[in-house]
PDB file of C-alpha atoms in Angstrom:
ATOM      1  CA  MET A   1      17.764   8.455   7.611  1.00 41.00           C
ATOM      2  CA  SER A   2      18.511  11.304   4.353  1.00 40.00           C
ATOM      3  CA  ILE A   3      16.271  11.714   0.995  1.00 38.00           C
ATOM      4  CA  LEU A   4      18.933  10.725  -0.780  1.00 35.00           C
ATOM      5  CA  SER A   5      19.964   7.423   1.620  1.00 38.00           C
ATOM      6  CA  ARG A   6      16.323   6.329   1.160  1.00 40.00           C
ATOM      7  CA  ARG A   7      16.449   7.238  -2.547  1.00 38.00           C
ATOM      8  CA  THR A   8      19.090   4.925  -2.626  1.00 35.00           C
ATOM      9  CA  ALA A   9      18.208   2.069  -0.287  1.00 38.00           C
ATOM     10  CA  ILE A  10      14.784   2.192  -2.242  1.00 39.00           C
ATOM     11  CA  ILE A  11      16.430   1.877  -5.667  1.00 36.00           C
ATOM     12  CA  GLY A  12      18.176  -0.984  -4.893  1.00 36.00           C
ATOM     13  CA  ALA A  13      15.660  -2.693  -3.349  1.00 35.00           C
ATOM     14  CA  VAL A  14      13.142  -2.092  -6.188  1.00 36.00           C
ATOM     15  CA  ALA A  15      16.351  -3.359  -8.564  1.00 32.00           C
ATOM     16  CA  ILE A  16      16.864  -6.393  -6.360  1.00 29.00           C
ATOM     17  CA  ALA A  17      12.750  -7.102  -6.769  1.00 34.00           C
ATOM     18  CA  VAL A  18      12.770  -6.433 -10.187  1.00 32.00           C
ATOM     19  CA  ALA A  19      15.484  -9.445 -10.766  1.00 29.00           C
ATOM     20  CA  ALA A  20      14.041 -12.009  -8.409  1.00 31.00           C
ATOM     21  CA  GLY A  21      10.734 -11.084 -10.247  1.00 35.00           C
ATOM     22  CA  GLY A  22       9.408  -8.599  -8.288  1.00 37.00           C
ATOM     23  CA  ALA A  23       5.522  -7.082  -8.494  1.00 40.00           C
ATOM     24  CA  PHE A  24       6.833  -3.808  -9.526  1.00 41.00           C
ATOM     25  CA  ALA A  25       9.276  -1.113 -11.008  1.00 44.00           C
ATOM     26  CA  LEU A  26      10.457   1.976  -9.629  1.00 45.00           C
ATOM     27  CA  THR A  27       9.521   4.513 -12.306  1.00 45.00           C
ATOM     28  CA  SER A  28      10.395   8.039 -10.890  1.00 42.00           C
ATOM     29  CA  THR A  29      10.671  10.226  -7.645  1.00 44.00           C
ATOM     30  CA  PHE A  30       8.285  13.550  -7.151  1.00 44.00           C
ATOM     31  CA  GLY A  31      10.347  14.890  -4.693  1.00 49.00           C
ATOM     32  CA  ASP A  32       9.405  11.933  -1.771  1.00 54.00           C
ATOM     33  CA  PHE A  33       6.975  10.554  -3.505  1.00 50.00           C
ATOM     34  CA  GLN A  34       8.377   6.822  -5.758  1.00 55.00           C
ATOM     35  CA  GLU A  35       5.799   6.239  -8.419  1.00 55.00           C
ATOM     36  CA  TYR A  36       6.071   2.617  -9.191  1.00 50.00           C
ATOM     37  CA  GLU A  37       4.674   0.953 -12.802  1.00 56.00           C
ATOM     38  CA  ALA A  38       1.731  -1.350 -13.041  1.00 51.00           C
ATOM     39  CA  ALA A  39       1.684  -3.642  -9.982  1.00 58.00           C
ATOM     40  CA  GLN A  40      -1.077  -5.345  -8.049  1.00 74.00           C
ATOM     41  CA  VAL A  41       0.725  -4.712  -4.796  1.00 86.00           C
ATOM     42  CA  TYR A  42       3.113  -2.526  -3.102  1.00 87.00           C
ATOM     43  CA  ALA A  43       5.210  -4.694  -1.735  1.00 89.00           C
ATOM     44  CA  ASN A  44       9.009  -3.072  -0.432  1.00 84.00           C
ATOM     45  CA  ASP A  45      11.518  -5.961  -1.635  1.00 87.00           C
ATOM     46  CA  GLY A  46       8.632  -8.117  -2.079  1.00 92.00           C
ATOM     47  CA  VAL A  47       6.990  -7.964   0.935  1.00 96.00           C
ATOM     48  CA  ALA A  48       3.572  -5.776   1.262  1.00 96.00           C
ATOM     49  CA  ILE A  49       2.511  -3.428   3.493  1.00 96.00           C
ATOM     50  CA  ASP A  50       6.789  -3.186   4.472  1.00 95.00           C
ATOM     51  CA  GLY A  51       6.373  -6.430   6.924  1.00 97.00           C
ATOM     52  CA  THR A  52       2.817  -4.535   8.688  1.00 98.00           C
ATOM     53  CA  ASP A  53       0.024  -7.381   9.638  1.00 98.00           C
ATOM     54  CA  PRO A  54      -2.623  -6.475   7.488  1.00 98.00           C
ATOM     55  CA  VAL A  55      -5.022  -8.185   9.171  1.00 98.00           C
ATOM     56  CA  SER A  56      -3.937  -6.517  12.901  1.00 98.00           C
ATOM     57  CA  TYR A  57      -5.717  -2.881  11.905  1.00 98.00           C
ATOM     58  CA  PHE A  58      -8.812  -4.615  11.536  1.00 98.00           C
ATOM     59  CA  LEU A  59      -8.605  -6.303  14.913  1.00 98.00           C
ATOM     60  CA  ASN A  60      -6.130  -3.976  16.941  1.00 97.00           C
ATOM     61  CA  GLY A  61      -7.322  -0.914  15.434  1.00 98.00           C
ATOM     62  CA  ALA A  62      -3.698   0.078  14.367  1.00 98.00           C
ATOM     63  CA  PRO A  63      -0.893  -1.142  12.097  1.00 98.00           C
ATOM     64  CA  VAL A  64       1.427  -4.293  13.542  1.00 98.00           C
ATOM     65  CA  ALA A  65       4.284  -5.633  12.602  1.00 98.00           C
ATOM     66  CA  GLY A  66       4.657  -8.106  11.182  1.00 98.00           C
ATOM     67  CA  ASP A  67       6.858 -11.369  12.304  1.00 98.00           C
ATOM     68  CA  PRO A  68       9.245 -12.863   9.090  1.00 98.00           C
ATOM     69  CA  ALA A  69       8.365 -16.181  10.190  1.00 98.00           C
ATOM     70  CA  ILE A  70       4.647 -16.225   9.839  1.00 98.00           C
ATOM     71  CA  THR A  71       3.915 -15.019   6.398  1.00 98.00           C
ATOM     72  CA  ALA A  72       1.665 -15.795   3.376  1.00 98.00           C
ATOM     73  CA  ASP A  73       2.431 -15.220  -0.658  1.00 96.00           C
ATOM     74  CA  TRP A  74      -0.456 -13.215  -1.817  1.00 95.00           C
ATOM     75  CA  SER A  75      -0.736 -11.693  -5.422  1.00 92.00           C
ATOM     76  CA  GLY A  76       2.559 -11.852  -6.097  1.00 91.00           C
ATOM     77  CA  ALA A  77       3.982 -10.812  -2.922  1.00 95.00           C
ATOM     78  CA  THR A  78       5.089 -12.281   0.557  1.00 97.00           C
ATOM     79  CA  TRP A  79       2.690 -10.307   3.141  1.00 98.00           C
ATOM     80  CA  ARG A  80       3.698 -10.412   7.367  1.00 98.00           C
ATOM     81  CA  PHE A  81       1.041 -11.084  10.033  1.00 98.00           C
ATOM     82  CA  ALA A  82       1.878 -10.752  13.676  1.00 98.00           C
ATOM     83  CA  SER A  83       0.549 -14.559  14.593  1.00 98.00           C
ATOM     84  CA  ALA A  84      -0.662 -17.727  13.195  1.00 98.00           C
ATOM     85  CA  GLU A  85      -4.514 -17.114  13.131  1.00 98.00           C
ATOM     86  CA  ASN A  86      -3.908 -13.595  11.700  1.00 98.00           C
ATOM     87  CA  ARG A  87      -2.276 -15.544   9.043  1.00 98.00           C
ATOM     88  CA  ASP A  88      -4.953 -17.789   8.253  1.00 98.00           C
ATOM     89  CA  LEU A  89      -8.259 -15.069   8.764  1.00 98.00           C
ATOM     90  CA  PHE A  90      -6.144 -13.458   6.047  1.00 98.00           C
ATOM     91  CA  LEU A  91      -5.965 -17.030   4.063  1.00 98.00           C
ATOM     92  CA  SER A  92     -10.038 -17.289   4.207  1.00 98.00           C
ATOM     93  CA  ASP A  93     -10.578 -13.659   2.616  1.00 98.00           C
ATOM     94  CA  PRO A  94      -7.231 -11.777   1.590  1.00 97.00           C
ATOM     95  CA  ALA A  95      -9.549  -9.486  -0.341  1.00 95.00           C
ATOM     96  CA  LYS A  96     -11.144  -7.861   2.924  1.00 97.00           C
ATOM     97  CA  TYR A  97      -8.174  -7.490   4.621  1.00 98.00           C
ATOM     98  CA  ALA A  98      -5.562  -6.803   1.858  1.00 97.00           C
ATOM     99  CA  PRO A  99      -5.419  -2.976   1.797  1.00 98.00           C
ATOM    100  CA  GLN A 100      -7.162  -1.250  -1.562  1.00 97.00           C
ATOM    101  CA  TYR A 101      -5.267  -0.161  -4.361  1.00 96.00           C
ATOM    102  CA  GLY A 102      -2.933  -3.032  -3.642  1.00 94.00           C
ATOM    103  CA  GLY A 103      -0.960  -1.003  -1.060  1.00 95.00           C
ATOM    104  CA  PHE A 104      -0.814   2.047  -2.880  1.00 95.00           C
ATOM    105  CA  CYS A 105      -0.985   5.018  -1.674  1.00 96.00           C
ATOM    106  CA  ALA A 106      -4.844   5.630  -1.902  1.00 98.00           C
ATOM    107  CA  TRP A 107      -4.729   9.956  -2.413  1.00 98.00           C
ATOM    108  CA  ALA A 108      -2.411   9.305  -5.803  1.00 96.00           C
ATOM    109  CA  VAL A 109      -4.351   6.802  -7.268  1.00 97.00           C
ATOM    110  CA  ALA A 110      -7.985   9.233  -6.940  1.00 98.00           C
ATOM    111  CA  GLU A 111      -6.093  12.348  -7.404  1.00 96.00           C
ATOM    112  CA  ARG A 112      -3.004  11.272 -10.082  1.00 94.00           C
ATOM    113  CA  GLY A 113      -3.887   7.600 -11.402  1.00 94.00           C
ATOM    114  CA  LYS A 114      -0.539   6.730 -10.281  1.00 92.00           C
ATOM    115  CA  LEU A 115       0.711   4.403  -7.904  1.00 91.00           C
ATOM    116  CA  PHE A 116       2.865   5.968  -5.251  1.00 92.00           C
ATOM    117  CA  SER A 117       4.654   4.321  -1.785  1.00 91.00           C
ATOM    118  CA  THR A 118       2.717   4.284   1.425  1.00 95.00           C
ATOM    119  CA  ASP A 119       3.545   4.592   5.051  1.00 96.00           C
ATOM    120  CA  PRO A 120       1.517   1.892   7.216  1.00 97.00           C
ATOM    121  CA  ASN A 121       0.932   4.708   9.648  1.00 97.00           C
ATOM    122  CA  ALA A 122      -1.415   6.789   7.210  1.00 98.00           C
ATOM    123  CA  TRP A 123      -4.388   4.849   6.736  1.00 98.00           C
ATOM    124  CA  LYS A 124      -8.276   4.684   8.224  1.00 98.00           C
ATOM    125  CA  ILE A 125     -11.009   2.050   7.178  1.00 98.00           C
ATOM    126  CA  VAL A 126     -13.538   3.058   5.493  1.00 98.00           C
ATOM    127  CA  ASP A 127     -16.484   1.393   4.585  1.00 98.00           C
ATOM    128  CA  GLY A 128     -14.563  -1.963   6.282  1.00 98.00           C
ATOM    129  CA  LYS A 129     -11.983  -2.184   3.441  1.00 98.00           C
ATOM    130  CA  LEU A 130      -8.126  -0.597   4.480  1.00 98.00           C
ATOM    131  CA  TYR A 131      -6.668   2.881   2.399  1.00 98.00           C
ATOM    132  CA  LEU A 132      -3.141   3.003   3.063  1.00 98.00           C
ATOM    133  CA  ASN A 133      -1.414   7.028   1.955  1.00 98.00           C
ATOM    134  CA  PHE A 134       2.043   8.272   1.255  1.00 96.00           C
ATOM    135  CA  ASN A 135       2.719   9.647   4.797  1.00 97.00           C
ATOM    136  CA  GLN A 136       0.215  12.248   7.215  1.00 97.00           C
ATOM    137  CA  ASP A 137       0.083  15.438   5.660  1.00 97.00           C
ATOM    138  CA  ILE A 138      -1.352  13.133   2.050  1.00 97.00           C
ATOM    139  CA  GLN A 139      -3.781  11.516   4.587  1.00 97.00           C
ATOM    140  CA  LYS A 140      -5.019  14.321   5.876  1.00 97.00           C
ATOM    141  CA  LYS A 141      -5.965  15.392   2.167  1.00 97.00           C
ATOM    142  CA  TRP A 142      -7.516  12.433   1.211  1.00 97.00           C
ATOM    143  CA  GLU A 143      -9.769  12.648   4.645  1.00 98.00           C
ATOM    144  CA  ALA A 144     -10.977  16.124   3.342  1.00 98.00           C
ATOM    145  CA  ASP A 145     -13.985  14.194   1.221  1.00 98.00           C
ATOM    146  CA  ILE A 146     -13.151  10.395   1.680  1.00 98.00           C
ATOM    147  CA  PRO A 147     -16.197   9.337  -0.637  1.00 98.00           C
ATOM    148  CA  SER A 148     -14.974  11.597  -4.099  1.00 98.00           C
ATOM    149  CA  PHE A 149     -11.483   9.916  -2.910  1.00 98.00           C
ATOM    150  CA  ILE A 150     -12.999   6.231  -2.850  1.00 98.00           C
ATOM    151  CA  SER A 151     -15.364   6.929  -6.203  1.00 98.00           C
ATOM    152  CA  GLU A 152     -12.528   8.180  -8.410  1.00 98.00           C
ATOM    153  CA  GLY A 153      -9.808   5.653  -7.038  1.00 98.00           C
ATOM    154  CA  ASP A 154     -12.587   2.767  -7.587  1.00 98.00           C
ATOM    155  CA  ARG A 155     -12.968   4.263 -11.111  1.00 97.00           C
ATOM    156  CA  ARG A 156      -9.109   4.833 -12.201  1.00 96.00           C
ATOM    157  CA  TRP A 157      -7.786   1.187 -10.258  1.00 95.00           C
ATOM    158  CA  PRO A 158      -8.584  -1.045 -13.269  1.00 92.00           C
ATOM    159  CA  GLU A 159      -6.504   0.264 -15.686  1.00 90.00           C
ATOM    160  CA  ILE A 160      -3.667   1.768 -13.620  1.00 88.00           C
ATOM    161  CA  SER A 161      -3.159  -1.483 -11.788  1.00 85.00           C
ATOM    162  CA  SER A 162      -3.247  -2.918 -15.825  1.00 76.00           C
ATOM    163  CA  GLU A 163      -1.066  -0.976 -17.206  1.00 60.00           C
ATOM    164  CA  SER A 164       2.397  -2.064 -18.053  1.00 38.00           C
TER     165      SER A 164
END
């Protein structure tokens, strides 16, 4: 899909999500980055992590696509799971399995103080917490100084996620 087609699809999806009371709104783009207004969870079409099972990162050591028939609603988004067992684990302690910074790009939260989209395949678990990034290139930047980025992201997240 071309960048223009991807942007058009994303803007259309965001417009639908916002009209349906979605959790975020696209405000601008920077190259391939999509910046969002304040939100608790990055959820394309209302679905968190692009439909990836958040528990799979912890149990499988890799992202696994969630089943659209096995879902749970939490923090303003629909979460998909590969199994009912994974859904039940998530619901028993969502904060344990949900990505940090609402699934927005960990590097962008820390480095820019902005909410940018993520790729479910650009991830890392650090100290039992899941972090996602925009893509593999940004993931490498984030991995260059994870402790500093986490410290700065943790500092910035409360104000970024609550701005309106």
